[in-house]
Coordinates of C-alpha atoms in Angstrom, one line a residue:
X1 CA 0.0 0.0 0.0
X2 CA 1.5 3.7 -0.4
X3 CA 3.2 5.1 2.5
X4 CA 1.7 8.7 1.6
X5 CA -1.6 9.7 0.1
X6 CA -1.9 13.5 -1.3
X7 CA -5.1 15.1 -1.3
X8 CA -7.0 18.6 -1.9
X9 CA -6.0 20.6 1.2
X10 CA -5.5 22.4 3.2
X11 CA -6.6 21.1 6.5
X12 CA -10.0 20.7 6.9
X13 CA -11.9 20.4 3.6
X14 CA -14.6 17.7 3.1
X15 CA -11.7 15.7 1.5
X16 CA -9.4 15.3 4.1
X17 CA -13.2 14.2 6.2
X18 CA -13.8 11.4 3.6
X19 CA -9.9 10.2 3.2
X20 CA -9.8 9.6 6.6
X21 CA -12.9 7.2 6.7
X22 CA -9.8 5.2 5.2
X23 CA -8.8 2.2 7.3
X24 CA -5.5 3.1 6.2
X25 CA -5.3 6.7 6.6
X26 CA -4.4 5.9 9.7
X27 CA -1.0 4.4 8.9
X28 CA -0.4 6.9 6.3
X29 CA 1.1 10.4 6.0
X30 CA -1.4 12.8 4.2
X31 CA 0.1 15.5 2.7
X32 CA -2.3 18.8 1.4
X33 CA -2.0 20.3 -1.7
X34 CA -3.3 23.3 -3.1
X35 CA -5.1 21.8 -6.2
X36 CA -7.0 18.5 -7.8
X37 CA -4.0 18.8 -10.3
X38 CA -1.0 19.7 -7.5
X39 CA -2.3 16.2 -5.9
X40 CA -2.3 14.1 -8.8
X41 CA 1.1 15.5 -10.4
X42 CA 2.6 14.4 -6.9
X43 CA 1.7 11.2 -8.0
X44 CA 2.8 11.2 -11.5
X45 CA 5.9 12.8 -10.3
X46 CA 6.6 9.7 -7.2
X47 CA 6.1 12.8 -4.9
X48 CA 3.5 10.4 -3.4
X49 CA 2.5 7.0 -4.2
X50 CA -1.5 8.0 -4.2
X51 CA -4.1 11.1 -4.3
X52 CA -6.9 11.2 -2.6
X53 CA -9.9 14.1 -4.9
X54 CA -13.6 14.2 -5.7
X55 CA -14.7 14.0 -9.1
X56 CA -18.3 13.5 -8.9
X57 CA -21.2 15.6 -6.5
X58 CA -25.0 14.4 -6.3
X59 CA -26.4 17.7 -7.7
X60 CA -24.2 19.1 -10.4
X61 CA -22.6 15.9 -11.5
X62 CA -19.0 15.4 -12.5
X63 CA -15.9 17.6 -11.6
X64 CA -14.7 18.8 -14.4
X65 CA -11.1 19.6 -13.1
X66 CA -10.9 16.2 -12.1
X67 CA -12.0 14.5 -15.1
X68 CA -10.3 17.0 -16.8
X69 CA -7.1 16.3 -15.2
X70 CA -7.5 12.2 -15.3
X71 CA -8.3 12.6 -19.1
X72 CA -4.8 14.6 -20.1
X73 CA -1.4 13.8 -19.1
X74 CA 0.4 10.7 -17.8
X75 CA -2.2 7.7 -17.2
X76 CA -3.3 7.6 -13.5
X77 CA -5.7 4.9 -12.3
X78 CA -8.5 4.5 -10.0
X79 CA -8.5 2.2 -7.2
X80 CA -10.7 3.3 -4.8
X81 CA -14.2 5.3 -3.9
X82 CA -15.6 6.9 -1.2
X83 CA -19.0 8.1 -1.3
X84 CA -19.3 11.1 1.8
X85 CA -22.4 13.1 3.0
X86 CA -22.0 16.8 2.7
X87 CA -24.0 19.8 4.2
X88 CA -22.4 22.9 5.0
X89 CA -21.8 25.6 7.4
X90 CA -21.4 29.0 7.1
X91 CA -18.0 30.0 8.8
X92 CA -17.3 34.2 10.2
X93 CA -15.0 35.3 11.7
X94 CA -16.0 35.7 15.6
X95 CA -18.4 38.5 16.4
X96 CA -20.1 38.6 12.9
X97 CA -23.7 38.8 12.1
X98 CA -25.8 37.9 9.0
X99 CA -26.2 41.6 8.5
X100 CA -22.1 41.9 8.2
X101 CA -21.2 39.6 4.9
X102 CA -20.6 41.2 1.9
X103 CA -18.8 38.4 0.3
X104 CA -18.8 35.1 0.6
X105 CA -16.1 32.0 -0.7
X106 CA -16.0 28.4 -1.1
X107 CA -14.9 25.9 -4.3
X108 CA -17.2 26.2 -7.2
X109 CA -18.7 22.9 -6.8
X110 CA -20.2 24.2 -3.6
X111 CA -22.0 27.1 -5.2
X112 CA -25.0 25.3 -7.0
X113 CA -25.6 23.2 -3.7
X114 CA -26.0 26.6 -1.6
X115 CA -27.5 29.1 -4.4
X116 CA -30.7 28.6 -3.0
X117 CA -30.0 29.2 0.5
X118 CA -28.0 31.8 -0.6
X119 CA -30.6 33.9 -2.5
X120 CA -32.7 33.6 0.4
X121 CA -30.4 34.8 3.0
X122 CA -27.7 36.7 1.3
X123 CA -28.9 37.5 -1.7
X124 CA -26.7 41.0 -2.0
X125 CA -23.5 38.9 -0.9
X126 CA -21.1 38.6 -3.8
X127 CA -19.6 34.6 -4.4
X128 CA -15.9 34.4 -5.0
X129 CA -14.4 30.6 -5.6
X130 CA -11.9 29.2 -3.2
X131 CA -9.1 26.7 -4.5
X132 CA -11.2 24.7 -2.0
X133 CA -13.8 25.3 1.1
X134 CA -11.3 24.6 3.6
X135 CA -8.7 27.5 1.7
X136 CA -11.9 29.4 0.9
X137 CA -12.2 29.4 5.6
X138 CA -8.4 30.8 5.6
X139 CA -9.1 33.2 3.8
X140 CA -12.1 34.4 6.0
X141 CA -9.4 33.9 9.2
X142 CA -6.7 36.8 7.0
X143 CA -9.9 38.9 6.2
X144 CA -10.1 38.8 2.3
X145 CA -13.5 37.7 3.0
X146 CA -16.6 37.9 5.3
X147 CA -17.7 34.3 5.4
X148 CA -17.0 30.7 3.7
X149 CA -19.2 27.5 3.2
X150 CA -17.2 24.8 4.7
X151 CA -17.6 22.2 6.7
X152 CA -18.3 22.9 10.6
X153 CA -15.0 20.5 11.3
X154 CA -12.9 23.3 9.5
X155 CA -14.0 26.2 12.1
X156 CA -11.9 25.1 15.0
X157 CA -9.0 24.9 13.0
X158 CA -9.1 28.5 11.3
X159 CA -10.7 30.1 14.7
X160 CA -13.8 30.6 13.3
X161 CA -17.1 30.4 14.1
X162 CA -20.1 28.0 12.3
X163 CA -22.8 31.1 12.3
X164 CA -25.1 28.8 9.8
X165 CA -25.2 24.8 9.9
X166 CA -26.7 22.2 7.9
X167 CA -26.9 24.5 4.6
X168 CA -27.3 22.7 1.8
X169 CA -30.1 22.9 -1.5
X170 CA -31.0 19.3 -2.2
X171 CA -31.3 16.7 0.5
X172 CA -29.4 13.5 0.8
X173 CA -26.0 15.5 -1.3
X174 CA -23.2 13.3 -1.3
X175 CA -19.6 13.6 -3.2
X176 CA -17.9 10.9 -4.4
X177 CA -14.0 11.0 -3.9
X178 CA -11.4 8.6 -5.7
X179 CA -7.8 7.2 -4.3
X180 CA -5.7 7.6 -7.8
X181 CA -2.4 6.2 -8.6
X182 CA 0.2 4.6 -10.6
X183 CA -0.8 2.0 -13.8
X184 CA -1.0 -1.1 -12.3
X185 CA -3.0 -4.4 -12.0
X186 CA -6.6 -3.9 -10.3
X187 CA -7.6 -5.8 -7.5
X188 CA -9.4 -8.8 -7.5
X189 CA -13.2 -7.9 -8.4
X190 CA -15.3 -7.6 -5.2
X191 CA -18.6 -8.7 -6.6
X192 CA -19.5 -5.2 -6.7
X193 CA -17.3 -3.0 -9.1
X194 CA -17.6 0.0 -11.8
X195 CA -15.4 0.5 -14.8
X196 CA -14.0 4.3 -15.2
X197 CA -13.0 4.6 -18.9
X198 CA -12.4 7.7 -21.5
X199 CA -13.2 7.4 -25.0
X200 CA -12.1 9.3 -28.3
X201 CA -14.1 9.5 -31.9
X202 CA -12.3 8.4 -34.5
X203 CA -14.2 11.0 -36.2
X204 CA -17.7 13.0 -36.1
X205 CA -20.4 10.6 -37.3
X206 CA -24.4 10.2 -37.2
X207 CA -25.0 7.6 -34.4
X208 CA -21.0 7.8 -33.1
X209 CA -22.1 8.3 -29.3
X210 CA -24.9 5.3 -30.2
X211 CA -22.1 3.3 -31.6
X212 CA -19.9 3.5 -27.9
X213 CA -22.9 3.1 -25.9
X214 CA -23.9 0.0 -27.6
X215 CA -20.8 -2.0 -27.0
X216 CA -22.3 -1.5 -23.3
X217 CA -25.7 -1.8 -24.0
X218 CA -25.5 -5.2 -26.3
X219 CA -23.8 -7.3 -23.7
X220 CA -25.9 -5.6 -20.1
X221 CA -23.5 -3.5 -18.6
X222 CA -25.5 0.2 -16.9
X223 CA -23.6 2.9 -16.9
X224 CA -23.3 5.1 -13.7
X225 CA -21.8 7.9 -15.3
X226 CA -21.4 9.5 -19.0
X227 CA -20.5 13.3 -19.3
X228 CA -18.3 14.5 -22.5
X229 CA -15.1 16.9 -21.6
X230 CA -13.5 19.4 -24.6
X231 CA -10.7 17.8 -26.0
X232 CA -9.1 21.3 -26.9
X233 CA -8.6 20.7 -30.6
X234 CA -11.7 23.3 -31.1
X235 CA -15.5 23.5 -30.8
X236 CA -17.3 20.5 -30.9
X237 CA -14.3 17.8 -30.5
X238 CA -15.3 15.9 -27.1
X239 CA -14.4 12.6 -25.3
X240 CA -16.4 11.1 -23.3
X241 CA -16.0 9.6 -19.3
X242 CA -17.9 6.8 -18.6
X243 CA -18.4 4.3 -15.7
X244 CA -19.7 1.4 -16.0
X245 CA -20.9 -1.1 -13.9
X246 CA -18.9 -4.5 -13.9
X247 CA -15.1 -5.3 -13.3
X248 CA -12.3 -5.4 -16.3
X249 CA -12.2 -9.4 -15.6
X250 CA -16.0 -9.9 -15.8
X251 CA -16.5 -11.4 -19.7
X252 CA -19.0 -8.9 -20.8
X253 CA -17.0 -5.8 -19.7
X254 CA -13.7 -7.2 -21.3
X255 CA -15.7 -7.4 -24.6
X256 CA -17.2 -4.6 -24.5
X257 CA -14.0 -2.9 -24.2
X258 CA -12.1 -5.1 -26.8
X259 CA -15.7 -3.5 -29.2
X260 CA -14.5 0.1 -28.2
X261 CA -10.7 -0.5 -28.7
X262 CA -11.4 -1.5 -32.1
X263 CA -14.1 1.6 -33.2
X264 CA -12.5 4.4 -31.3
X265 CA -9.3 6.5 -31.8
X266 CA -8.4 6.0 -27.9
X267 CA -9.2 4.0 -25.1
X268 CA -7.9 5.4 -21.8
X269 CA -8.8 2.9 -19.1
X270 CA -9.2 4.7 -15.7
X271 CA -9.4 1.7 -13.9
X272 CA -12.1 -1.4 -12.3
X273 CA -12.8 -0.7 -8.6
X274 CA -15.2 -1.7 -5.7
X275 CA -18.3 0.3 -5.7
X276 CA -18.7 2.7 -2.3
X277 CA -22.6 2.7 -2.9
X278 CA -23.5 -1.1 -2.4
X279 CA -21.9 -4.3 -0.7
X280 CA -21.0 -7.1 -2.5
X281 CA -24.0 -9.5 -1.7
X282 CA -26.4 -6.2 -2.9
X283 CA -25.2 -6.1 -6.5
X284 CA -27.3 -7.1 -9.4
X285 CA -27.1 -10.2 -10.8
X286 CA -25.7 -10.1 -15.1
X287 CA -28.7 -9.6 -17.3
X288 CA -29.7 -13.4 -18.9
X289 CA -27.4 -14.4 -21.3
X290 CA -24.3 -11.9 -20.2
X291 CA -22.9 -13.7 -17.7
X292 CA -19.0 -14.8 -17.4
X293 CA -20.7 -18.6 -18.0
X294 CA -23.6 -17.6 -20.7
X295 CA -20.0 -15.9 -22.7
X296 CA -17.6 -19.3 -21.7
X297 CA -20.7 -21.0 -23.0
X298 CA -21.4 -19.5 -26.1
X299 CA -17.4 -19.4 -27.1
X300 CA -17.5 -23.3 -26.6
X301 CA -20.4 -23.7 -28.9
X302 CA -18.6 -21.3 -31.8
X303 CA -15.4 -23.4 -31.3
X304 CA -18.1 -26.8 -31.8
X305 CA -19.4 -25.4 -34.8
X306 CA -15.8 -24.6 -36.5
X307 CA -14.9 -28.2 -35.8
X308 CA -17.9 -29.5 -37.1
X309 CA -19.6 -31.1 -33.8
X310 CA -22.3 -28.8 -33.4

């Protein structure tokens, strides 16, 4: 295991909370950094062996730095979620009331999941983004700012105060945070896994997004997540970042790979990982006909008919 994760810092953001729900945080030393991409070139630099970032939210979807960051660059891989709870609080300096903030900070992904609290409460207050919620309550503690959504951990540690708790827009929010690394072999599947892949066009076609997702859909894999990133080479030239459900050793997910290796221009696996939102026992059972047996089974038969004993 790595003897040091990174993650997005500094002290007291939401993902130094969920990295240490970690068994092994514990054993580990965890190093902040000031950015999704400062943790993950640690990594791809052997600064540390692992980083610890969010990359998707409940309400607004994917983080596109993340995503972003996993799609360009050196080949990073997935091995672990954590799914985490978040509701907010809003963090002042000592002494101040509703009536004092002027401006307010936090990471952008925090602003859609406060913008209607905010419009009730502060609607005159202007918004400026934070490298992160925990840097966004620092900056409150210097004075560049009034108040921060942040967790309520993070107000001991800045000598703040929590003058607002359980803010949040939509019930039940949660973030999902990733453990990235190195290439290497995934683990064993778990019984309960996703797939985390990118895929490139070869070119612009009627039907090309149709063509990817039926390599998934023709052998009964879901997907969890598809949202398309700008590839840079102008307007309307996008990848797309899936996850799928399944594990990279599971028949039906290897061929449905081996289908999109041989349409698309690149295929960046992100890696095959236990799921944080079921247990093993809980997963699904393969749709008739695309289990690891139903694909052993219909090989065998192919095999029966080339020799002639079908």
């Amino acid at each position: 295991m790595p003897a040091s994760y990174a993650y997005l810092g500094p002290e007291g953001t939401f993902t130094e909370a969920a990295l240490r729900t970690l068994p092994e945080a514990a054993t580990r030393e965890l190093i902040p950094y000031v950015s999704v991409q400062s943790a993950l070139d640690a990594v791809r630099i052997g600064e540390a062996e692992a980083a610890f970032v969010p990359i998707e939210n409940s309400v607004e979807g994917g983080i596109t730095t993340t995503l972003d960051e996993l799609v360009a660059g050196a080949p990073l891989m997935i091995y672990r979620e954590v799914l985490l709870s978040i509701t907010f609080a809003l963090l002042v300096r000592p002494g101040t009331k509703l009536s004092d903030i002027k401006t307010v900070s936090a990471h952008p992904a925090a602003q859609p999941q406060v913008r209607n609290w905010l419009k009730n409460n502060l609607p005159d207050a202007h918004w400026e983004s934070a490298a992160s919620n925990a840097d966004a309550a620092r900056l409150v503690q210097e004075g560049q700012y009034d108040a921060a959504f942040a967790g309520e951990f993070a107000a001991a540690l800045y000598g703040l105060e929590a003058l607002e708790t359980g803010i949040h827009d939509a019930e039940n929010a949660q973030t999902r945070f990733v453990l990235v690394g190195r290439p290497a072999r995934p683990a064993a599947p778990s019984g309960a896994d996703k797939t985390s892949v990118v895929l490139w066009q070869r070119d612009d076609h009627p039907g090309g997004l149709r063509d990817l997702l039926g390599e998934f859909a023709t052998r009964g894999i879901n997907l969890m997540l598809l949202q398309s990133r700008p590839t840079g080479a102008g307007i309307g030239n996008y990848c797309f970042c899936i996850d799928a459900e399944g594990h990279i050793s599971d028949r039906r997910v290897a061929e449905a790979l081996m289908g999109l290796k041989r349409i698309c221009l690149e295929v960046r696996f992100l890696g095959s990982y236990p799921r944080a939102d079921i247990k093993p026992g809980d997963a699904e059972q393969p749709r008739l006909g695309t289990s690891d047996e139903a694909f052993v089974s219909a090989a065998d038969w192919v095999a029966r008919c080339q020799d002639g004993r079908f």
